[in-house]
CSV table of C-alpha atoms in Angstrom, one decimal:
chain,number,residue,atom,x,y,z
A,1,UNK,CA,-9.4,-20.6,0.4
A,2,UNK,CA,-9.0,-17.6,-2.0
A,3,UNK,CA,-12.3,-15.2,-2.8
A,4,UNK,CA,-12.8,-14.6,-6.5
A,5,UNK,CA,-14.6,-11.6,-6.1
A,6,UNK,CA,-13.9,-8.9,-3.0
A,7,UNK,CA,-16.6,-7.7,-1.3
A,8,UNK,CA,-17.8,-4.4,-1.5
A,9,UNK,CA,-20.0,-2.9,1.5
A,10,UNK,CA,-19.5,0.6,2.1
A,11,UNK,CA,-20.3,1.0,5.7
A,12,UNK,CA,-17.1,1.1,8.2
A,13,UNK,CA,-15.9,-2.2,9.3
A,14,UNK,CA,-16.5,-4.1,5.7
A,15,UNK,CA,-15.2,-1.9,3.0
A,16,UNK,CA,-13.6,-3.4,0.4
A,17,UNK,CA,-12.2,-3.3,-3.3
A,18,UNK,CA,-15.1,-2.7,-6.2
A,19,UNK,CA,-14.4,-4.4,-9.4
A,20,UNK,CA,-12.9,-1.9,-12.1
A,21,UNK,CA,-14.8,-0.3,-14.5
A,22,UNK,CA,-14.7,-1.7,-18.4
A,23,UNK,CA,-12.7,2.2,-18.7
A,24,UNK,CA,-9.5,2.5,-16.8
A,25,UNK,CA,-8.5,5.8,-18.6
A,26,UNK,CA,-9.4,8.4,-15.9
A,27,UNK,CA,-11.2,11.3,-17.8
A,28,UNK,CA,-13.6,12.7,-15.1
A,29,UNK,CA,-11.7,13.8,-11.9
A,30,UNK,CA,-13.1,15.9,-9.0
A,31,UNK,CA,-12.1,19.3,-8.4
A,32,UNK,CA,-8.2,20.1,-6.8
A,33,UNK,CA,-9.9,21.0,-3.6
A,34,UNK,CA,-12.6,18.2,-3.3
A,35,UNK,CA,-9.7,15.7,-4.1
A,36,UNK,CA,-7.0,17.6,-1.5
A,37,UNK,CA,-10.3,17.9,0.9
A,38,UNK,CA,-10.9,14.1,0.9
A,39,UNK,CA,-7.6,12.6,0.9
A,40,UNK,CA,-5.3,15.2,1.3
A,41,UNK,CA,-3.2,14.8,-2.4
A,42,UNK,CA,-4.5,15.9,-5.6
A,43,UNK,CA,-3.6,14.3,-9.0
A,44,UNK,CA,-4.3,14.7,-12.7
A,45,UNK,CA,-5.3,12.4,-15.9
A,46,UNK,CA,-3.5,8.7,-15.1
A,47,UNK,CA,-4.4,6.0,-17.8
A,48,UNK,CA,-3.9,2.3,-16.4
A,49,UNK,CA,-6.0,1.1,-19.5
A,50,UNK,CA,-2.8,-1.4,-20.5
A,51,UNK,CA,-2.8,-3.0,-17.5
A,52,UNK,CA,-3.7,-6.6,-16.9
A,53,UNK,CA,-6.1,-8.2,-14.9
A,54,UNK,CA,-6.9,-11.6,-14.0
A,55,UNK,CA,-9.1,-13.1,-11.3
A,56,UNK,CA,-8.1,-13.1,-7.4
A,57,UNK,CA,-6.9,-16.9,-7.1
A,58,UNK,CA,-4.5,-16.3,-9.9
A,59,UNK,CA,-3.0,-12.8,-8.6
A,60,UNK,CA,-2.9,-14.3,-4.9
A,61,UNK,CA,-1.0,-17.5,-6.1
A,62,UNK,CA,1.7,-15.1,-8.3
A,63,UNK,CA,1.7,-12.6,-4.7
A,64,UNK,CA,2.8,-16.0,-2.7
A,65,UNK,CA,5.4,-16.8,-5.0
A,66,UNK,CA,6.7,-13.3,-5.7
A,67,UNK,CA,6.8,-12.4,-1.7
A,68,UNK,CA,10.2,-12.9,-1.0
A,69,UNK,CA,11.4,-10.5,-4.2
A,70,UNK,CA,9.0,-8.0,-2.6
A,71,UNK,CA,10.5,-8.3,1.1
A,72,UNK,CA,13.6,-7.8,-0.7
A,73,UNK,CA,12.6,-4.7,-2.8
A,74,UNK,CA,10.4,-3.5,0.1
A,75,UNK,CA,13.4,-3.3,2.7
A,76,UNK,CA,16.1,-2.3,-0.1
A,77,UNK,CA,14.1,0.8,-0.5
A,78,UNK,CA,14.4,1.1,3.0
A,79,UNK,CA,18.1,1.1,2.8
A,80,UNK,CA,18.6,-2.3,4.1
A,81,UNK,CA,21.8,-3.8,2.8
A,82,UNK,CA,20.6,-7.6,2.6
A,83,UNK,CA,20.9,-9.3,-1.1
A,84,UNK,CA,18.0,-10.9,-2.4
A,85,UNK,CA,19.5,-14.4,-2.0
A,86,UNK,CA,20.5,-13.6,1.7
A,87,UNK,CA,16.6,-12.5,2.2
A,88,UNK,CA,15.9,-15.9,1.0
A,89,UNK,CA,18.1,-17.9,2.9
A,90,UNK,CA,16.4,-15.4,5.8
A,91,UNK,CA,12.8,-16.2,5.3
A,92,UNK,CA,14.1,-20.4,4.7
A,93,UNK,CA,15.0,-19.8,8.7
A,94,UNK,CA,19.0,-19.7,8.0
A,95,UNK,CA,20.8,-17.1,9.5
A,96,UNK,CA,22.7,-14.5,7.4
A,97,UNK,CA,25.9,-12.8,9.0
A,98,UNK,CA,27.4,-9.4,7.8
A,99,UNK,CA,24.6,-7.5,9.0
A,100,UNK,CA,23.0,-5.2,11.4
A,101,UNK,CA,20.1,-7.0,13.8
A,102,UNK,CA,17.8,-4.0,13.0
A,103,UNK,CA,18.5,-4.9,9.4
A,104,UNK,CA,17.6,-8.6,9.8
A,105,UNK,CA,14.6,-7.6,11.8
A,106,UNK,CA,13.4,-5.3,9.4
A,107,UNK,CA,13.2,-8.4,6.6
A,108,UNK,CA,11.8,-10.7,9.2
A,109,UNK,CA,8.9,-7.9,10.1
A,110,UNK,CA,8.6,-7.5,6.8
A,111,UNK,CA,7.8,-11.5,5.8
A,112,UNK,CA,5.2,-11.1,9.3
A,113,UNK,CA,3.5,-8.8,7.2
A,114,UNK,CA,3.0,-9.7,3.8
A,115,UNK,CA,2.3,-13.4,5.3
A,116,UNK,CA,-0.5,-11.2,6.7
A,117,UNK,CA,-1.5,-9.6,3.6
A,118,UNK,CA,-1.4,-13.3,2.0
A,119,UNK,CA,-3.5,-14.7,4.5
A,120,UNK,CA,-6.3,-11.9,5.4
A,121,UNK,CA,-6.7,-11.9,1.1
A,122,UNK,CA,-6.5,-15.7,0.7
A,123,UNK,CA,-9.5,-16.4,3.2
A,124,UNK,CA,-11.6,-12.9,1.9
A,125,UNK,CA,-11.0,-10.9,4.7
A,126,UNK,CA,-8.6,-8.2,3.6
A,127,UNK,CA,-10.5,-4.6,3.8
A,128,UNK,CA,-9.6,-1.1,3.7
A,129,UNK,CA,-10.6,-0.3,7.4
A,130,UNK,CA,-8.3,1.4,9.9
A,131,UNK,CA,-7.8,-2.2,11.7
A,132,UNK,CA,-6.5,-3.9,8.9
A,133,UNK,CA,-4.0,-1.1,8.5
A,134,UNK,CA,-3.4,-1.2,12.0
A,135,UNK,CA,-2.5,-4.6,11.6
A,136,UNK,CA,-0.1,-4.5,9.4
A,137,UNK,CA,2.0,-1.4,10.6
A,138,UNK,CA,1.8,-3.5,14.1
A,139,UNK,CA,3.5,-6.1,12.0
A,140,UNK,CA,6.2,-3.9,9.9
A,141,UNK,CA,6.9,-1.7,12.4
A,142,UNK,CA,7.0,-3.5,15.9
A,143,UNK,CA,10.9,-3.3,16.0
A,144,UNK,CA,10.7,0.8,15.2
A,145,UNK,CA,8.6,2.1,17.7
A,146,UNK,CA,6.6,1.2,20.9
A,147,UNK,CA,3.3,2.6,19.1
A,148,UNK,CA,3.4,0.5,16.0
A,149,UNK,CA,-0.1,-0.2,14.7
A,150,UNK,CA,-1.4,2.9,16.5
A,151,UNK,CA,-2.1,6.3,14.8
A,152,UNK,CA,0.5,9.1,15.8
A,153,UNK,CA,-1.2,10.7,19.0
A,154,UNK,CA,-3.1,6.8,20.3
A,155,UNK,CA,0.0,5.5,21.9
A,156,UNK,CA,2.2,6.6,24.1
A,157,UNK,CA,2.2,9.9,23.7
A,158,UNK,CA,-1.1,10.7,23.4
A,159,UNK,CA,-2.0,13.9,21.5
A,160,UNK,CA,-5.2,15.7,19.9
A,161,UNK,CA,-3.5,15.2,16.5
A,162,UNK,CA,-4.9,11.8,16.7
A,163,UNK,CA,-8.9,12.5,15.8
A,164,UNK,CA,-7.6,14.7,13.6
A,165,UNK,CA,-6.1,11.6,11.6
A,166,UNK,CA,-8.9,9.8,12.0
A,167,UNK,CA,-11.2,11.8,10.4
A,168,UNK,CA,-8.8,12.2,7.9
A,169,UNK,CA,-8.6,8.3,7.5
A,170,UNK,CA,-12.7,8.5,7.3
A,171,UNK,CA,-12.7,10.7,4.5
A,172,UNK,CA,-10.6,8.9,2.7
A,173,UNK,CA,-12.2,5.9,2.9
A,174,UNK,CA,-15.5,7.6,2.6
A,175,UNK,CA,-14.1,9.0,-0.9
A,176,UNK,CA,-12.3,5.6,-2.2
A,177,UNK,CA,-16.0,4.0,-1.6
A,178,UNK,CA,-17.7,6.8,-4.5
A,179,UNK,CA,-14.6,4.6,-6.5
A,180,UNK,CA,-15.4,1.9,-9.1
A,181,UNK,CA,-11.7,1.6,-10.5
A,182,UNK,CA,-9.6,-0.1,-7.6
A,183,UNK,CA,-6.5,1.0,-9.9
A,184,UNK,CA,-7.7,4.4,-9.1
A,185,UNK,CA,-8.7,3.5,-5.5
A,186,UNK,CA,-5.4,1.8,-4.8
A,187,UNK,CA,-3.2,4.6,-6.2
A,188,UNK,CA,-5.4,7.3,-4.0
A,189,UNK,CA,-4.8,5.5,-1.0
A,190,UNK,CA,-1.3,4.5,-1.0
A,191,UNK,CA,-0.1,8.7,-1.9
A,192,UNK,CA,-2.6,9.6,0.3
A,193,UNK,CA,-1.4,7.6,3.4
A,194,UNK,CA,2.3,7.9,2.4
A,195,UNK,CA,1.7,12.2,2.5
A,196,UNK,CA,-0.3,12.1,5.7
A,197,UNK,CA,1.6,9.5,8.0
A,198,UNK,CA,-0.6,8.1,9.8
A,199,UNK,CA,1.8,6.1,12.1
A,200,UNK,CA,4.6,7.1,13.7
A,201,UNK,CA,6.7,4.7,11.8
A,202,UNK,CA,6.3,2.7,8.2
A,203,UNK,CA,4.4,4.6,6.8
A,204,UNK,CA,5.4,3.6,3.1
A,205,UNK,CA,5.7,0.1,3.6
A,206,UNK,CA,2.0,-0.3,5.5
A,207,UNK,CA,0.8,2.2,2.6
A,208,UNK,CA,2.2,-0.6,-0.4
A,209,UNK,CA,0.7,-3.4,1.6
A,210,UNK,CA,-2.1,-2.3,1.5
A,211,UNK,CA,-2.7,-1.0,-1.8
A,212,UNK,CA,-1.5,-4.9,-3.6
A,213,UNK,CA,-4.5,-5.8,-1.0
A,214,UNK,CA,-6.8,-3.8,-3.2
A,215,UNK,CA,-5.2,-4.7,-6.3
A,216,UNK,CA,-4.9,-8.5,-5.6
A,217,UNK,CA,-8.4,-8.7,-4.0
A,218,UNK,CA,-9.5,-7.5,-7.5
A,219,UNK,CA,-7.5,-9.4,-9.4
A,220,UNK,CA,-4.2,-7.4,-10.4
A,221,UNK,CA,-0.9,-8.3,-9.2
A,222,UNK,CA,0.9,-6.8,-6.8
A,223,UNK,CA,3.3,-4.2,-7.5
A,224,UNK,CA,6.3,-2.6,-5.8
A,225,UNK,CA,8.8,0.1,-7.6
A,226,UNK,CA,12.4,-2.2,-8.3
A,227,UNK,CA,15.4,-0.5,-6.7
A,228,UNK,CA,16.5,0.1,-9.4
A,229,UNK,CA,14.2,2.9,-10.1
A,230,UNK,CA,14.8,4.3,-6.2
A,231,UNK,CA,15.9,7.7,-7.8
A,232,UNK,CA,12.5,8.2,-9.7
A,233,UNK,CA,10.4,7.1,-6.2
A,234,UNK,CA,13.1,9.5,-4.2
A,235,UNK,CA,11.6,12.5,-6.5
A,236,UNK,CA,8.0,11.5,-6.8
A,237,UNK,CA,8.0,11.1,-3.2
A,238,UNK,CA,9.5,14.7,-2.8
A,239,UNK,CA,7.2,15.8,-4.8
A,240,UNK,CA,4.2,14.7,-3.1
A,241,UNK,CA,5.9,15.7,0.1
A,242,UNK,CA,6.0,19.0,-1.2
A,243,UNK,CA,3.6,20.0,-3.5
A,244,UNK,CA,0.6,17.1,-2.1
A,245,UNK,CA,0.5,16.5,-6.1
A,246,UNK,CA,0.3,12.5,-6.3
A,247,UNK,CA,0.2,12.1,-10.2
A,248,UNK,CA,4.2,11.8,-10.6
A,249,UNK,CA,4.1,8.8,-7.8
A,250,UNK,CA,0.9,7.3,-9.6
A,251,UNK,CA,2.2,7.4,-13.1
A,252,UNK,CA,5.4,5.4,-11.6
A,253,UNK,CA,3.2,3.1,-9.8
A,254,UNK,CA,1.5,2.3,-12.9
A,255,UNK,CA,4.4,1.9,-14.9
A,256,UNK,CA,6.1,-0.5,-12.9
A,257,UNK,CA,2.7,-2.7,-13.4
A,258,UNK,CA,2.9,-2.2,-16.7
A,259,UNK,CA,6.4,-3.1,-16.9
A,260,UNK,CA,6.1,-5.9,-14.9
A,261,UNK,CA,3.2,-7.1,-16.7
């Protein structure tokens, strides 16, 4: 079953993806310090207006055939040394010599996930809520650390740092819902939770899963940045890091949907 139209109710356990506005050219922006208040990035003008859209079934069906060239992509970026025909003959069950385990297990948690992702939008429950989040960094991360799918400061070492993030995580969900674009909303959130590292591990990867959620639920394809273009993320990312500025990492995101598209 796939939803043709994602749900939208605001309140905290059922947010999800608005459809886009007729306007994807972002002309009115909040201020730098409502923007860094709320999410914790700031970003200027990013125009998405070339960008194609279809309807959910037909992004999910393109997501389910495209997953194992973003598994590849996804854990090349990590520095994981497996070709994209050995990830395939991975996810087909064969096993693939030449390699580290904690490289192979990296691939498989990374198929565990996006089978996730495939599923939770296929049957209309994908939402951006800290549980679904949760779920996936449980799922991409569970070989990394013992606290995977838990907040930095909820696991094992528990700190004070943790409500801090939580509140953090509220506000930005609080500010994606005042959103009609989900280009806009899916761009804010995965800079925003890439910057503030929510987990003690996978942070980018649970970040890109679940902005394709948004995008996918609302009828774009899913997008990931080719290796190819690692040294363009590497600086965008430093960037952000840096100077919390998220347009350079946006305006690559949308690129490579454009160029895919």
């Amino acid at each position: 079953m796939v939803t043709k139209q994602p749900r939208w109710a605001p309140d905290p356990e059922t947010y999800a993806a608005r459809k886009s506005a007729t306007n994807d050219t972002y002309r009115e922006l909040p201020d730098r310090e409502v923007q860094l208040r709320d999410t914790g990035i700031w970003w200027t003008e990013v125009d998405t207006a070339r960008i194609r859209q279809s309807d959910t079934d037909q992004a999910w069906r393109r997501f389910r055939a495209s997953l194992p060239e973003l598994i590849w992509n996804a854990a090349k970026l990590e520095g994981n040394s497996f070709t994209l025909p050995e990830v395939r003959s991975l996810l087909d069950g064969v096993s693939v010599g030449g390699h580290r385990t904690a490289e192979e297990l990296q691939v498989l948690a990374l198929r565990e996930a996006y089978g996730a992702l495939r599923d939770l939008v296929g049957y209309g429950t994908f939402g951006v809520d800290k549980s679904t989040s949760d779920r996936l960094n449980r799922l991409v991360a569970r070989h990394e650390t013992p606290d995977a799918g838990r907040f930095r400061g909820e696991g094992t070492l528990r700190r004070d740092g943790s409500e801090l993030l939580r509140a953090r995580y509220a506000m930005l969900r609080q500010h994606l819902a005042e959103i009609d674009d989900p280009w806009l909303q899916a761009l804010i959130y995965v800079c925003s939770a890439a910057r503030t590292r929510f987990y003690p591990g996978g942070n980018k990867r649970t970040a890109l899963l679940m902005m394709n959620g948004i995008l996918i639920s609302n009828g774009f394809d899913a997008v990931t940045v080719p290796y190819a273009r690692r040294l363009e993320l590497d600086h965008a990312l430093d960037t952000l890091f840096t100077t919390d500025d998220a347009t350079e990492l946006m305006a690559l995101l949308v690129d490579c949907a454009i160029s895919e598209g």
